[in-house]
Amino acid sequence: MKKHSARVAPLSACNSPVLTLTKVEGEERPREPPGPAEAQAPAGTEAGGRTSRHNWTCSQERLKKVFWGVAVVFCVCASWAGSTQLARLTFKTFDAPFTLTWFATNWNFLFFPLYYAGHVCKSTEKQSMKQRYRECCRFFGDNGLTLKVFFTKAAPFGVLWTLTNYLYLHAIKKINATDVSVLFCCNKSFVFLLSWIVLRDRFMGVRIVAAILAIAGIVMMTYADGFHSHSVIGIALVVGSASMSALYKVLFKLLLGSAKFGEAALFLSILGVFNILFITCIPVILYFTRVEYWNSFDDIPWGNLCGFSILLLTFNIVLNFGIAVTYPTLMSLGIVLSVPVNAVVDHYTSQIVFNGVRVIAIIIIGLGFLLLLLPEEWDVWLIKLLTRLKVRKKEETAESSGDLGTGPQSRSRRARPSFAR
């Protein structure tokens, strides 16, 4: 039987604090037809045993996915929160957000080599890197990755990627990491609004409510610090970063559609190449104009820069390929859980004040994010669940009333003496 490959749609920092995310659409696994023995199995003990074994296998698979989901959630939460906090720490001695963006984005070049290493270890049909590269290049069209395709279908996303990351990192300089991470969660609301307008996606009332909650949370977060210029600029930078990443995702879906794992890895590596070839001049210009200047290369905290880049690379790898072992919703929960982690770290390392307005804003934005995780058919599932509960309650009521009705009669029959001799 021919297997269908899972497809993923690379997104800019849609779910990521700084770098790209990939939204993964579930793997299609066609169900195999039953064998002759299964088709002709008689009703009875054999069929019941086969059904119980099938249910046990399904339960094991679900438990395995949940187990891997917990591990993925931990990795997503730790890598996202860690990268955000490490960026804030780096800016204390190295005030160069664009240079940090450029340096970390260069590491995207490793996506395809790492993917190919995994392909060699797991795949039964071994291919050379050149063969795998040519196969993945079909994602860009029949002619593969041409110069025209590079500038029309890759370069615009490289620019959006850089803007998303730079605005996010620059915002960390202005406001605390907790506010930055929670405000970036509004990205999912912006994605829904743009998809609804541009892609004509299905209208969902619950997602409109989530978008309203996100906007309300942004306003309340601005009010929490009293509309000071410093905080307003920082909030505007985060909102701009979330908007750029939402635009990245919608444009990718509009122009390129979805991609397989190898195609997504190749695309992300191409963005790294674009960054090296065409963005390198900007940090050089910023250095010589003293906008982002350091006295000597010995003053650069290379450990922080490399640690930040490794955390982001780990975050992106887990988020891009985690769908192979668990559910996409569980991966998204790791992003929400990183907000309280950042809040705890900020409480002990900075002078953040968690007043009532800030706490309410965080809760509102987090609630909106969770509402956006609901599946499209959530209302149908809810109606079915309520119907089942209602039917079960009626059955239990009928059984209890039946037991009450037959109980005294049976006891009276057992207690009645027999006069037969």
Coordinates of C-alpha atoms in Angstrom, one line a residue:
M1 CA 0.0 0.0 0.0
K2 CA 1.3 3.5 -0.8
K3 CA 1.8 5.7 2.2
H4 CA 1.0 9.4 2.1
S5 CA 3.6 11.7 3.5
A6 CA 2.8 14.2 6.2
R7 CA 2.8 17.8 5.0
V8 CA 3.8 20.8 7.0
A9 CA 3.5 24.5 6.2
P10 CA 6.5 26.6 7.4
L11 CA 5.5 29.7 9.3
S12 CA 7.6 32.6 10.3
A13 CA 7.6 33.1 14.0
C14 CA 3.9 32.2 14.1
N15 CA 4.2 30.2 17.2
S16 CA 7.8 31.0 18.0
P17 CA 9.1 33.9 20.1
V18 CA 11.8 34.8 17.6
L19 CA 12.4 32.4 14.8
T20 CA 10.2 30.4 12.5
L21 CA 7.6 27.9 13.3
T22 CA 6.0 25.4 11.2
K23 CA 2.4 24.6 11.4
V24 CA 1.9 20.9 10.8
E25 CA -1.0 19.4 9.2
G26 CA -1.7 15.9 10.4
E27 CA -0.3 12.9 8.8
E28 CA -2.5 11.0 6.5
R29 CA -2.5 7.4 7.1
P30 CA -5.0 5.5 5.0
R31 CA -6.7 2.6 6.8
E32 CA -5.8 -0.8 5.5
P33 CA -8.7 -3.1 4.4
P34 CA -9.4 -6.1 6.6
G35 CA -7.9 -9.4 5.7
P36 CA -9.9 -12.4 4.7
A37 CA -9.8 -13.9 8.2
E38 CA -11.0 -10.6 9.7
A39 CA -13.8 -10.2 7.1
Q40 CA -15.1 -13.7 7.7
A41 CA -14.6 -13.8 11.5
P42 CA -17.7 -15.2 13.2
A43 CA -19.5 -13.4 16.0
G44 CA -18.5 -14.7 19.4
T45 CA -15.4 -15.1 21.5
E46 CA -12.9 -14.8 18.6
A47 CA -14.4 -11.6 17.3
G48 CA -14.6 -10.2 20.8
G49 CA -10.9 -11.1 21.5
R50 CA -9.8 -9.5 18.2
T51 CA -11.8 -6.3 19.1
S52 CA -10.3 -6.2 22.5
R53 CA -6.8 -6.6 21.1
H54 CA -7.5 -3.8 18.6
N55 CA -8.7 -1.5 21.3
W56 CA -5.6 -2.3 23.4
T57 CA -3.3 -1.5 20.5
C58 CA -5.1 1.8 19.9
S59 CA -4.9 2.7 23.6
Q60 CA -1.1 2.0 23.5
E61 CA -0.6 4.2 20.5
R62 CA -2.6 7.0 22.1
L63 CA -0.7 6.7 25.3
K64 CA 2.6 6.7 23.4
K65 CA 1.5 9.9 21.6
V66 CA 0.5 11.5 24.9
F67 CA 3.9 10.5 26.4
W68 CA 5.8 12.0 23.5
G69 CA 3.5 15.0 23.7
V70 CA 4.5 15.7 27.3
A71 CA 8.2 15.5 26.2
V72 CA 7.6 17.9 23.3
V73 CA 5.7 20.3 25.4
F74 CA 8.6 20.4 27.9
C75 CA 11.1 21.0 25.1
V76 CA 9.0 23.7 23.4
C77 CA 8.4 25.5 26.7
A78 CA 12.0 25.3 27.9
S79 CA 13.6 26.3 24.6
W80 CA 11.2 29.2 24.0
A81 CA 11.4 30.6 27.5
G82 CA 15.2 29.9 27.6
S83 CA 15.9 31.7 24.3
T84 CA 13.8 34.7 25.4
Q85 CA 15.6 35.0 28.8
L86 CA 19.0 34.5 27.2
A87 CA 18.4 37.2 24.7
R88 CA 17.4 39.6 27.5
L89 CA 20.6 38.6 29.3
T90 CA 22.7 39.1 26.2
F91 CA 21.5 42.7 25.7
K92 CA 23.0 43.7 29.0
T93 CA 26.5 43.4 27.5
F94 CA 25.8 43.3 23.8
D95 CA 23.3 45.8 22.6
A96 CA 22.8 44.6 19.0
P97 CA 19.4 43.1 18.4
F98 CA 19.8 43.0 14.6
T99 CA 23.2 41.4 14.7
L100 CA 21.8 38.8 17.1
T101 CA 18.9 38.2 14.7
W102 CA 21.3 37.8 11.8
F103 CA 23.6 35.4 13.7
A104 CA 20.8 33.2 14.9
T105 CA 19.1 33.0 11.5
N106 CA 22.3 31.8 9.9
W107 CA 21.9 28.6 11.9
N108 CA 18.8 27.8 9.8
F109 CA 21.2 26.4 7.2
L110 CA 21.5 23.3 9.3
F111 CA 17.8 22.3 8.9
F112 CA 18.3 20.3 5.7
P113 CA 21.5 18.5 6.7
L114 CA 19.9 17.5 10.0
Y115 CA 16.8 16.3 8.2
Y116 CA 18.9 14.3 5.8
A117 CA 20.8 12.7 8.7
G118 CA 17.4 11.6 10.2
H119 CA 16.4 10.4 6.8
V120 CA 19.5 8.2 6.5
C121 CA 18.9 6.7 10.0
K122 CA 15.2 6.0 9.7
S123 CA 14.3 5.5 6.0
T124 CA 14.5 2.1 4.4
E125 CA 15.2 3.5 1.0
K126 CA 18.5 5.3 1.2
Q127 CA 19.1 8.3 -1.1
S128 CA 22.1 10.4 -1.6
M129 CA 21.9 14.0 -0.4
K130 CA 21.8 15.2 -4.0
Q131 CA 18.9 12.9 -4.9
R132 CA 17.0 14.0 -1.8
Y133 CA 17.7 17.6 -2.6
R134 CA 16.4 17.3 -6.2
E135 CA 13.3 15.5 -4.9
C136 CA 12.6 18.2 -2.3
C137 CA 13.1 21.0 -4.9
R138 CA 10.0 19.8 -6.8
F139 CA 8.1 21.7 -4.1
F140 CA 9.1 24.9 -6.0
G141 CA 7.7 23.7 -9.3
D142 CA 8.7 21.5 -12.2
N143 CA 11.9 23.4 -12.8
G144 CA 13.0 23.1 -9.2
L145 CA 14.9 25.9 -7.4
T146 CA 15.8 28.4 -10.1
L147 CA 17.1 31.9 -9.6
K148 CA 13.6 33.4 -10.4
V149 CA 12.0 31.1 -7.8
F150 CA 14.6 32.0 -5.3
F151 CA 13.9 35.8 -5.5
T152 CA 10.1 35.5 -6.0
K153 CA 9.2 32.6 -3.6
A154 CA 12.0 32.6 -1.0
A155 CA 13.4 36.1 -0.7
P156 CA 10.1 37.8 0.4
F157 CA 9.8 35.2 3.2
G158 CA 13.4 35.8 4.2
V159 CA 12.6 39.5 4.6
L160 CA 9.5 38.8 6.7
W161 CA 11.4 36.4 8.8
T162 CA 14.1 38.9 9.6
L163 CA 11.6 41.6 10.4
T164 CA 9.7 39.3 12.7
N165 CA 12.8 38.3 14.6
Y166 CA 14.3 41.7 14.8
L167 CA 11.1 43.4 16.1
Y168 CA 10.7 40.7 18.8
L169 CA 14.3 41.0 20.0
H170 CA 14.2 44.8 19.9
A171 CA 11.0 44.7 22.1
I172 CA 12.9 42.6 24.7
K173 CA 15.1 45.7 25.2
K174 CA 12.1 47.9 25.9
I175 CA 9.8 45.7 28.1
N176 CA 10.1 42.6 30.2
A177 CA 10.2 39.1 28.8
T178 CA 6.8 38.1 30.3
D179 CA 5.0 40.9 28.4
V180 CA 6.8 40.2 25.2
S181 CA 6.0 36.4 25.3
V182 CA 2.3 36.8 26.1
L183 CA 1.8 39.6 23.6
F184 CA 3.3 37.5 20.9
C185 CA 0.6 34.9 21.5
C186 CA -1.7 37.3 19.8
N187 CA -0.1 36.1 16.6
K188 CA -2.6 33.3 16.3
S189 CA -5.5 35.7 16.4
F190 CA -3.9 37.8 13.6
V191 CA -3.4 34.6 11.6
F192 CA -7.1 33.8 11.9
L193 CA -8.2 37.3 10.8
L194 CA -5.9 37.4 7.8
S195 CA -6.9 33.8 6.8
W196 CA -10.5 34.8 7.1
I197 CA -10.1 37.9 4.9
V198 CA -7.4 36.7 2.4
L199 CA -7.9 32.9 2.2
R200 CA -11.6 32.9 2.8
D201 CA -11.3 30.4 5.6
R202 CA -14.3 29.2 7.5
F203 CA -15.9 31.8 9.8
M204 CA -15.9 30.7 13.4
G205 CA -17.6 32.7 16.1
V206 CA -15.3 31.4 18.9
R207 CA -12.2 32.6 17.0
I208 CA -13.7 36.0 16.6
V209 CA -14.1 36.1 20.3
A210 CA -10.5 35.0 20.7
A211 CA -9.4 37.9 18.4
I212 CA -11.4 40.3 20.5
L213 CA -9.8 39.0 23.7
A214 CA -6.3 39.4 22.1
I215 CA -7.0 43.1 21.2
A216 CA -8.4 43.7 24.7
G217 CA -5.4 42.1 26.2
I218 CA -3.1 44.4 24.2
V219 CA -4.9 47.5 25.3
M220 CA -4.9 46.4 29.0
M221 CA -1.2 45.5 28.8
T222 CA -0.5 49.0 27.6
Y223 CA -2.6 50.5 30.4
A224 CA -0.7 48.3 33.0
D225 CA 2.4 50.6 32.8
G226 CA 0.5 53.8 32.5
F227 CA 1.0 54.5 28.8
H228 CA 4.7 55.4 29.2
S229 CA 6.5 55.9 26.0
H230 CA 9.0 53.2 26.7
S231 CA 6.4 50.5 27.3
V232 CA 4.2 51.7 24.4
I233 CA 7.1 51.4 22.0
G234 CA 7.9 47.9 23.3
I235 CA 4.3 46.8 22.9
A236 CA 4.1 48.2 19.4
L237 CA 7.3 46.3 18.5
V238 CA 5.8 43.0 19.7
V239 CA 2.5 43.6 17.9
G240 CA 4.4 44.4 14.8
S241 CA 6.5 41.2 15.1
A242 CA 3.3 39.1 15.6
S243 CA 1.7 40.8 12.6
M244 CA 4.8 40.1 10.4
S245 CA 4.8 36.4 11.3
A246 CA 1.0 36.2 10.7
L247 CA 1.5 37.7 7.2
Y248 CA 4.3 35.2 6.6
K249 CA 2.1 32.3 7.4
V250 CA -0.9 33.5 5.3
L251 CA 1.3 34.3 2.3
F252 CA 3.0 31.0 2.5
K253 CA -0.3 29.2 2.4
L254 CA -1.5 31.4 -0.4
L255 CA 1.6 31.2 -2.6
L256 CA 3.2 27.8 -1.8
G257 CA 0.5 25.8 0.0
S258 CA 1.9 23.0 2.2
A259 CA 5.2 21.1 2.2
K260 CA 6.5 17.7 3.2
F261 CA 9.0 17.4 6.0
G262 CA 12.0 17.4 3.6
E263 CA 10.6 20.3 1.6
A264 CA 10.0 22.3 4.7
A265 CA 13.6 21.6 5.9
L266 CA 15.0 22.7 2.5
F267 CA 12.9 25.9 2.5
L268 CA 14.1 26.8 6.0
S269 CA 17.7 26.1 4.9
I270 CA 17.2 28.4 1.9
L271 CA 16.1 31.2 4.2
G272 CA 19.4 30.7 6.1
V273 CA 21.3 31.0 2.8
F274 CA 19.3 34.1 1.8
N275 CA 20.2 35.6 5.2
I276 CA 23.9 34.9 4.7
L277 CA 24.0 36.3 1.1
F278 CA 21.8 39.4 1.3
I279 CA 21.3 40.4 5.0
T280 CA 24.9 40.3 6.0
C281 CA 25.5 43.8 4.7
I282 CA 23.1 45.3 7.2
P283 CA 24.9 44.4 10.4
V284 CA 28.1 45.6 8.8
I285 CA 26.5 49.0 8.0
L286 CA 25.0 49.2 11.5
Y287 CA 28.5 48.6 12.9
F288 CA 30.3 51.2 10.9
T289 CA 27.5 53.8 11.6
R290 CA 27.8 52.9 15.3
V291 CA 24.1 52.1 15.6
E292 CA 25.1 48.6 16.8
Y293 CA 28.8 49.0 17.8
W294 CA 31.2 47.1 20.0
N295 CA 34.8 48.0 20.8
S296 CA 36.4 44.6 19.9
F297 CA 35.3 41.1 18.9
D298 CA 36.6 39.9 22.3
D299 CA 33.8 41.9 23.9
I300 CA 31.2 39.8 22.1
P301 CA 29.6 37.2 24.4
W302 CA 30.0 34.3 22.0
G303 CA 28.7 31.9 24.6
N304 CA 25.4 33.7 24.9
L305 CA 25.0 34.1 21.1
C306 CA 25.7 30.5 20.4
G307 CA 23.4 29.4 23.3
F308 CA 20.6 31.6 22.1
S309 CA 21.0 30.2 18.5
I310 CA 21.1 26.6 19.7
L311 CA 17.9 27.0 21.8
L312 CA 16.1 28.6 18.9
L313 CA 17.3 25.8 16.5
T314 CA 16.1 23.2 19.0
F315 CA 12.8 25.0 19.4
N316 CA 12.2 25.1 15.6
I317 CA 13.3 21.5 15.1
V318 CA 10.9 20.2 17.8
L319 CA 8.0 22.4 16.5
N320 CA 8.6 21.5 12.9
F321 CA 9.0 17.7 13.2
G322 CA 7.2 17.0 16.5
I323 CA 4.0 16.2 14.6
A324 CA 5.7 12.9 13.8
V325 CA 5.3 11.7 17.4
T326 CA 2.5 13.7 18.9
Y327 CA -0.5 15.9 18.4
P328 CA -0.1 19.6 17.2
T329 CA -2.3 20.9 20.0
L330 CA 0.0 19.6 22.6
M331 CA 2.9 21.4 20.9
S332 CA 1.0 24.6 21.0
L333 CA 0.4 24.2 24.7
G334 CA 4.2 24.5 25.3
I335 CA 4.0 28.1 23.9
V336 CA 1.4 29.1 26.4
L337 CA 3.2 27.4 29.3
S338 CA 6.3 29.4 28.6
V339 CA 4.5 32.5 29.7
P340 CA 4.3 31.6 33.4
V341 CA 7.9 30.3 33.2
N342 CA 9.0 33.7 32.0
A343 CA 6.9 35.4 34.7
V344 CA 8.6 33.4 37.4
V345 CA 12.0 34.2 36.0
D346 CA 11.2 37.9 35.7
H347 CA 9.8 38.0 39.2
Y348 CA 13.2 37.0 40.6
T349 CA 15.5 38.7 38.1
S350 CA 13.8 42.0 37.3
Q351 CA 11.6 44.7 38.8
I352 CA 8.4 43.6 37.1
V353 CA 5.2 44.5 39.0
F354 CA 2.3 42.1 38.5
N355 CA -0.6 44.4 39.2
G356 CA -4.2 43.5 38.7
V357 CA -4.4 44.9 35.2
R358 CA -1.3 43.0 34.0
V359 CA -2.5 39.7 35.4
I360 CA -5.9 40.1 33.8
A361 CA -4.3 41.0 30.5
I362 CA -2.1 37.9 30.6
I363 CA -5.2 35.7 31.4
I364 CA -7.3 37.2 28.7
I365 CA -4.6 36.8 26.0
G366 CA -3.9 33.2 27.2
L367 CA -7.6 32.4 27.1
G368 CA -7.9 33.7 23.5
F369 CA -4.9 31.6 22.5
L370 CA -6.5 28.5 24.0
L371 CA -9.8 29.2 22.2
L372 CA -7.9 29.3 18.9
L373 CA -6.7 25.7 19.6
L374 CA -10.2 24.4 19.4
P375 CA -10.9 22.3 16.3
E376 CA -13.2 23.5 13.6
E377 CA -15.8 20.9 14.5
W378 CA -15.6 21.5 18.3
D379 CA -19.3 22.6 18.5
V380 CA -20.4 19.3 16.8
W381 CA -18.3 17.3 19.2
L382 CA -19.7 19.2 22.2
I383 CA -23.3 18.6 21.1
K384 CA -22.6 14.9 20.7
L385 CA -20.9 14.7 24.1
L386 CA -23.9 16.5 25.8
T387 CA -26.3 14.2 24.0
R388 CA -24.4 11.1 25.2
L389 CA -24.4 12.3 28.7
K390 CA -28.1 13.1 28.6
V391 CA -28.9 9.6 27.2
R392 CA -26.7 7.9 29.8
K393 CA -28.3 9.9 32.6
K394 CA -31.8 8.8 31.4
E395 CA -30.6 5.1 31.2
E396 CA -29.2 5.3 34.8
T397 CA -32.5 6.9 36.0
A398 CA -34.5 4.2 34.3
E399 CA -32.3 1.4 35.8
S400 CA -32.5 2.9 39.3
S401 CA -36.3 3.2 39.1
G402 CA -36.6 -0.4 37.8
D403 CA -34.5 -1.6 40.7
L404 CA -36.7 0.2 43.1
G405 CA -39.8 -1.2 41.5
T406 CA -38.7 -4.9 41.5
G407 CA -36.8 -4.9 44.7
P408 CA -39.7 -5.0 47.3
Q409 CA -41.6 -7.6 45.2
S410 CA -38.6 -10.0 45.1
R411 CA -38.0 -9.5 48.8
S412 CA -41.7 -10.2 49.6
R413 CA -41.6 -13.4 47.4
R414 CA -38.5 -14.6 49.3
A415 CA -40.1 -13.8 52.7
R416 CA -43.5 -15.5 51.9
P417 CA -43.7 -18.8 53.8
S418 CA -44.5 -22.0 51.9
F419 CA -47.5 -24.0 53.1
A420 CA -46.9 -26.9 50.8
R421 CA -46.4 -30.2 52.7

